[in-house]
CSV table of C-alpha atoms in Angstrom, one decimal:
chain,number,residue,atom,x,y,z
A,194,MET,CA,41.1,82.3,205.4
A,195,SER,CA,39.5,83.4,202.3
A,196,GLY,CA,35.6,83.7,201.1
A,197,CYS,CA,33.6,85.6,198.9
A,198,VAL,CA,29.6,87.8,199.7
A,199,CYS,CA,27.2,86.5,196.6
A,200,ILE,CA,24.1,89.0,196.3
A,201,ILE,CA,21.2,87.4,194.5
A,202,SER,CA,20.0,89.4,191.7
A,203,ASN,CA,16.6,91.3,191.9
A,204,SER,CA,15.3,89.3,189.5
A,205,LYS,CA,16.2,86.2,191.7
A,206,ASN,CA,17.7,84.4,188.9
A,207,TYR,CA,21.3,84.0,189.9
A,208,VAL,CA,23.8,84.9,192.8
A,209,GLN,CA,26.8,87.2,192.1
A,210,ILE,CA,30.7,87.5,193.3
A,211,ASN,CA,30.6,90.9,195.0
A,212,SER,CA,33.3,90.8,196.9
A,213,ILE,CA,35.8,88.7,197.7
A,214,TRP,CA,39.2,88.6,200.0
A,215,GLY,CA,42.4,86.3,200.1
A,216,GLY,CA,43.7,84.0,198.2
A,217,GLU,CA,42.6,81.6,194.7
A,218,ARG,CA,38.7,82.1,194.4
A,219,SER,CA,37.3,79.1,194.7
A,220,SER,CA,33.5,80.3,193.6
A,221,LYS,CA,32.8,80.4,189.8
A,222,GLU,CA,31.6,84.4,189.6
A,223,ILE,CA,27.6,83.6,188.5
A,224,PHE,CA,26.1,81.3,189.7
A,225,SER,CA,22.3,79.7,190.0
A,226,LEU,CA,20.1,79.2,193.2
A,227,SER,CA,20.4,75.9,193.5
A,228,ASP,CA,23.7,75.4,192.9
A,229,CYS,CA,23.9,76.8,196.4
A,230,TRP,CA,22.9,74.6,199.1
A,231,ALA,CA,22.9,77.0,201.7
A,232,LEU,CA,20.8,78.8,199.5
A,233,ARG,CA,18.3,75.8,199.2
A,234,ARG,CA,18.3,74.1,202.9
A,235,GLY,CA,17.9,78.4,204.1
A,236,LYS,CA,21.0,77.4,206.8
A,237,LEU,CA,24.5,76.7,207.3
A,238,ASN,CA,26.7,73.7,204.4
A,239,ILE,CA,29.8,73.2,205.1
A,240,PHE,CA,32.1,70.8,203.0
A,241,SER,CA,35.1,69.2,203.9
A,242,PRO,CA,37.5,65.8,203.9
A,243,ARG,CA,36.1,64.7,208.1
A,244,ASN,CA,32.6,66.5,207.1
A,245,SER,CA,31.1,64.6,203.9
A,246,GLY,CA,28.7,67.0,203.4
A,247,LEU,CA,26.6,68.4,200.1
A,248,MET,CA,29.0,70.6,198.3
A,249,CYS,CA,27.5,73.2,196.3
A,250,GLY,CA,28.0,73.3,192.7
A,251,HIS,CA,29.5,77.0,192.7
A,252,LEU,CA,32.5,75.7,193.6
A,253,ILE,CA,35.4,75.6,191.7
A,254,GLN,CA,37.1,71.9,190.3
A,255,PRO,CA,39.0,70.4,191.8
A,256,VAL,CA,37.5,71.2,195.0
A,257,SER,CA,40.2,71.0,198.1
A,258,GLY,CA,39.7,72.6,201.5
A,259,THR,CA,37.2,73.8,203.8
A,260,HIS,CA,33.8,75.5,202.2
A,261,LEU,CA,31.5,77.2,204.4
A,262,CYS,CA,28.0,78.8,202.4
A,263,VAL,CA,25.7,80.6,205.3
A,264,PRO,CA,22.7,82.6,203.7
A,265,LEU,CA,22.2,86.2,204.5
A,266,VAL,CA,19.1,87.1,205.8
A,267,GLY,CA,17.6,90.7,206.6
A,268,GLN,CA,13.8,91.3,207.6
A,269,GLY,CA,13.0,88.1,206.5
A,270,GLU,CA,14.1,87.8,203.1
A,271,VAL,CA,17.6,86.1,201.4
A,272,VAL,CA,19.9,88.6,200.1
A,273,GLY,CA,23.0,86.3,199.2
A,274,ILE,CA,25.6,84.0,200.5
A,275,LEU,CA,28.5,84.5,202.9
A,276,HIS,CA,31.6,81.9,201.9
A,277,ILE,CA,33.9,81.4,203.4
A,278,TYR,CA,37.7,78.2,202.1
A,279,ALA,CA,40.2,77.1,204.0
A,280,LEU,CA,43.0,74.9,203.5
A,281,GLU,CA,42.1,73.1,207.0
A,282,GLU,CA,38.8,72.3,209.2
A,283,ILE,CA,36.6,75.0,210.2
A,284,SER,CA,36.4,74.8,213.9
A,285,PRO,CA,32.7,75.3,215.2
A,286,GLU,CA,34.0,78.2,217.5
A,287,ASP,CA,35.0,79.8,213.7
A,288,GLN,CA,30.8,78.7,212.5
A,289,GLN,CA,29.2,80.5,215.1
A,290,THR,CA,31.3,82.9,214.2
A,291,THR,CA,30.1,82.9,210.8
A,292,GLU,CA,27.5,82.8,211.1
A,293,ILE,CA,26.7,86.1,213.3
A,294,ILE,CA,29.3,88.0,210.6
A,295,ALA,CA,26.1,86.7,208.1
A,296,ARG,CA,23.2,87.7,210.7
A,297,THR,CA,24.5,91.2,210.4
A,298,LEU,CA,25.8,91.4,207.0
A,299,GLY,CA,22.2,90.7,205.9
A,300,ILE,CA,20.2,93.3,207.9
A,301,ALA,CA,23.4,95.6,206.2
A,302,LEU,CA,22.5,94.4,202.6
A,303,ASN,CA,19.3,94.2,202.8
A,304,ASN,CA,18.5,98.0,203.7
A,305,LEU,CA,21.4,98.6,201.3
A,306,SER,CA,19.3,96.8,198.9
A,307,ILE,CA,16.5,98.6,199.6
A,308,LYS,CA,18.0,102.3,198.7
A,309,GLN,CA,19.8,101.4,196.5
A,310,ARG,CA,16.1,99.8,194.8
A,311,LEU,CA,14.4,103.4,195.7
A,312,THR,CA,17.2,104.9,192.6
A,313,HIS,CA,19.0,102.2,190.6
A,314,ASP,CA,15.7,100.5,189.5
A,315,SER,CA,14.1,103.8,188.2
A,316,LEU,CA,17.6,103.9,186.5
A,317,ARG,CA,18.9,100.8,185.4
A,318,ASP,CA,19.0,98.1,183.8
A,319,GLY,CA,19.7,95.4,187.1
A,320,MET,CA,21.5,92.4,184.8
A,321,THR,CA,24.3,95.2,183.6
A,322,GLN,CA,24.1,98.0,185.6
A,323,LEU,CA,23.3,99.8,182.4
A,324,PHE,CA,20.9,102.9,182.1
A,325,ASN,CA,17.4,101.1,181.5
A,326,GLN,CA,14.8,101.8,178.3
A,327,ASN,CA,12.7,103.8,180.2
A,328,TYR,CA,15.6,106.3,180.6
A,329,MET,CA,17.0,106.1,177.5
A,330,GLN,CA,13.9,107.5,175.6
A,331,SER,CA,14.0,110.3,178.8
A,332,ILE,CA,17.3,111.3,178.2
A,333,THR,CA,17.3,111.0,174.1
A,334,GLU,CA,14.9,113.1,174.3
A,335,GLN,CA,17.0,116.3,176.2
A,336,ARG,CA,19.6,115.6,173.7
A,337,LEU,CA,18.1,115.7,170.7
A,338,ALA,CA,17.0,119.2,171.9
A,339,GLU,CA,20.7,119.7,173.0
A,340,ALA,CA,22.0,119.1,169.5
A,341,GLU,CA,19.3,121.7,168.2
A,342,ARG,CA,19.8,124.2,169.7
A,343,SER,CA,23.0,124.0,169.2
A,344,GLY,CA,23.4,123.1,165.6
A,345,GLN,CA,25.4,119.6,166.6
A,346,PRO,CA,25.0,116.8,165.5
A,347,LEU,CA,23.3,113.5,168.3
A,348,SER,CA,24.4,110.0,166.6
A,349,ILE,CA,22.8,107.0,167.9
A,350,ILE,CA,23.9,103.0,168.0
A,351,PHE,CA,21.6,99.9,168.1
A,352,LEU,CA,22.9,97.0,168.7
A,353,ASP,CA,22.0,93.0,168.5
A,354,ILE,CA,24.1,90.2,169.4
A,355,ASP,CA,23.4,87.4,166.9
A,356,ASN,CA,22.1,84.4,167.2
A,357,PHE,CA,21.6,85.1,170.9
A,358,LYS,CA,18.8,82.2,171.2
A,359,SER,CA,21.0,79.5,169.8
A,360,TYR,CA,24.1,80.6,172.1
A,361,ASN,CA,21.3,80.6,175.4
A,362,SER,CA,19.7,77.2,174.1
A,363,ARG,CA,24.1,75.8,174.0
A,364,TYR,CA,25.4,77.5,178.1
A,365,GLY,CA,22.3,78.3,179.4
A,366,HIS,CA,20.2,80.8,180.7
A,367,VAL,CA,22.7,82.2,183.4
A,368,THR,CA,26.3,81.6,181.8
A,369,ALA,CA,24.1,83.6,178.9
A,370,ASN,CA,24.0,86.9,181.5
A,371,ILE,CA,28.1,86.7,182.3
A,372,VAL,CA,28.2,87.9,177.5
A,373,LEU,CA,25.4,89.7,178.5
A,374,GLN,CA,27.8,91.7,181.3
A,375,GLY,CA,30.9,91.2,179.6
A,376,LEU,CA,29.3,93.2,176.1
A,377,ALA,CA,28.1,96.1,178.5
A,378,LYS,CA,31.4,96.1,180.5
A,379,LEU,CA,33.0,96.3,176.8
A,380,LEU,CA,30.9,98.9,176.3
A,381,LEU,CA,31.6,101.1,178.7
A,382,LYS,CA,35.2,101.2,178.1
A,383,SER,CA,34.7,102.2,174.4
A,384,ILE,CA,32.8,104.6,174.7
A,385,ARG,CA,33.8,108.3,176.1
A,386,SER,CA,32.3,110.0,179.4
A,387,PHE,CA,29.1,111.8,178.1
A,388,ASP,CA,27.7,109.7,176.1
A,389,ILE,CA,24.9,106.9,177.4
A,390,ALA,CA,24.7,103.7,177.1
A,391,CYS,CA,21.5,101.3,178.1
A,392,ARG,CA,20.6,97.8,178.2
A,393,TRP,CA,17.2,98.1,175.4
A,394,GLY,CA,15.6,94.5,175.8
A,395,GLY,CA,17.0,91.0,176.0
A,396,GLU,CA,20.1,91.4,173.8
A,397,GLU,CA,19.8,94.4,172.5
A,398,PHE,CA,21.6,97.8,173.2
A,399,VAL,CA,21.3,101.5,172.3
A,400,ILE,CA,23.9,103.9,172.7
A,401,VAL,CA,23.4,107.3,172.5
A,402,MET,CA,26.7,110.3,171.9
A,403,PRO,CA,26.6,113.4,170.9
A,404,ASN,CA,28.9,116.0,168.8
A,405,MET,CA,30.7,113.3,166.9
A,406,THR,CA,30.6,113.7,162.4
A,407,LEU,CA,29.5,110.2,160.7
A,408,GLU,CA,32.7,110.2,159.3
A,409,THR,CA,33.6,109.1,162.7
A,410,LEU,CA,30.9,107.6,163.9
A,411,ARG,CA,31.2,105.1,161.4
A,412,LYS,CA,34.8,104.9,162.1
A,413,ARG,CA,33.4,104.2,166.6
A,414,VAL,CA,31.2,101.0,165.2
A,415,GLU,CA,33.2,99.3,163.4
A,416,GLN,CA,35.9,99.6,165.3
A,417,LEU,CA,33.4,98.8,168.0
A,418,ARG,CA,32.2,95.6,166.1
A,419,LEU,CA,35.8,94.0,165.7
A,420,ASP,CA,35.8,94.3,170.4
A,421,VAL,CA,32.9,92.4,170.2
A,422,GLU,CA,34.1,90.1,167.6
A,423,GLN,CA,37.2,89.3,169.4
A,424,MET,CA,35.6,89.9,173.3
A,425,GLN,CA,37.6,86.7,175.0
A,426,LEU,CA,34.6,85.6,177.9
A,427,ARG,CA,34.6,82.3,180.2
A,428,ASP,CA,32.9,80.7,182.5
A,429,GLY,CA,34.9,80.0,185.5
A,430,ASP,CA,38.0,77.6,183.5
A,431,GLN,CA,35.6,77.4,181.0
A,432,ILE,CA,36.3,79.3,177.5
A,433,LEU,CA,32.6,80.3,176.0
A,434,GLN,CA,32.3,80.9,172.5
A,435,SER,CA,32.5,84.3,170.9
A,436,ILE,CA,30.1,86.3,169.8
A,437,THR,CA,29.6,88.7,167.1
A,438,ALA,CA,27.0,91.7,167.5
A,439,SER,CA,25.0,93.5,164.4
A,440,PHE,CA,24.8,97.1,164.4
A,441,GLY,CA,22.6,100.0,163.0
A,442,ILE,CA,23.5,103.4,163.2
A,443,ALA,CA,21.3,106.9,162.7
A,444,VAL,CA,22.2,110.6,163.3
A,445,SER,CA,20.0,113.3,164.2
A,446,GLU,CA,18.1,115.8,161.5
A,447,PRO,CA,16.1,118.3,162.8
A,448,GLY,CA,12.6,118.3,164.1
A,449,ILE,CA,12.9,114.4,164.4
A,450,THR,CA,10.7,112.3,167.4
A,451,VAL,CA,13.2,109.8,169.9
A,452,LYS,CA,10.4,107.5,168.1
A,453,ASP,CA,11.5,108.1,164.9
A,454,PHE,CA,15.1,108.6,165.7
A,455,LEU,CA,15.1,105.6,167.3
A,456,ASN,CA,13.7,103.5,164.7
A,457,ARG,CA,15.6,104.5,162.5
A,458,ALA,CA,18.4,102.8,164.0
A,459,ASN,CA,16.3,100.0,164.4
A,460,GLN,CA,16.1,100.2,160.6
A,461,ALA,CA,19.7,100.1,160.4
A,462,MET,CA,20.4,97.4,162.0
A,463,LEU,CA,17.3,94.8,160.6
A,464,GLU,CA,19.5,95.5,157.3
A,465,ALA,CA,23.0,94.6,158.8
A,466,LYS,CA,21.1,91.1,160.2
A,467,ARG,CA,19.3,90.4,156.7
A,468,THR,CA,22.6,90.7,155.2
A,469,GLY,CA,24.2,88.3,156.8
A,470,LYS,CA,24.8,90.0,160.5
A,471,ASN,CA,28.5,91.0,162.2
A,472,ARG,CA,28.1,94.3,160.7
A,473,VAL,CA,27.5,97.6,160.6
A,474,ARG,CA,25.1,99.5,158.5
A,475,GLU,CA,23.5,102.8,158.3
A,476,TYR,CA,20.7,104.8,158.3
A,477,VAL,CA,19.6,106.3,154.8
A,478,ASN,CA,16.7,108.5,153.9
A,479,THR,CA,14.7,107.0,150.8
A,480,TYR,CA,12.9,110.1,150.6
A,481,ASN,CA,15.9,112.7,150.2
């Protein structure tokens, strides 16, 4: 048998595959809670040629074989589903075994979730697992102090996905989440180990990069802009429309505050939006 464990997000508005085993994946990677009949009904749901039960919307088409979904419940809270796929019928005995495994797994995942929330939620964005806005402001303050002591520049990038509201309207929130997560993965692959990437909110992201000259920063961000434009996005078998982003960059000056530093990068990003989108603009201090 093949299968996957799918976890409900902290925001409770989507479900995502956490781990997978066996042969071909038979469930979408991200889907809404209403797409799974086991979650909707709060009990085991089986669909097969012989057992014409309810077919879950998260199954990848064309659907074949037997699909068994069991809610994962820990301390009264539903945390996800255990999804089993087999070419043949799943016997009543195996269904019973699956339910026992699901009960144990639900309790374990709920305990783990509580521990993770105590540490990650204070630092991380639940959707993308990038750092959150509060942590970014705190760490930027530290990095500015270090930059001033060392005499090395600190650079900041503010980026915003172009036309994301219309993208949301076209595909829906669940699919749009795939875009946010795909961009987050791209950012993490594109930065150095000591750079800091953050989801600022909505479709806005911030990257703090220590010890980088303006010239190098320009090249890096231009390459990142191209990488975003060329990023391939999929929702199961569906190829999604590509995205672009507008970038604003700024370099620190002695004595600058975190608020002013972020505002400068944000102003540059808004200028990129104003002048046509899908481009990089740098903050220019008109007072100097």
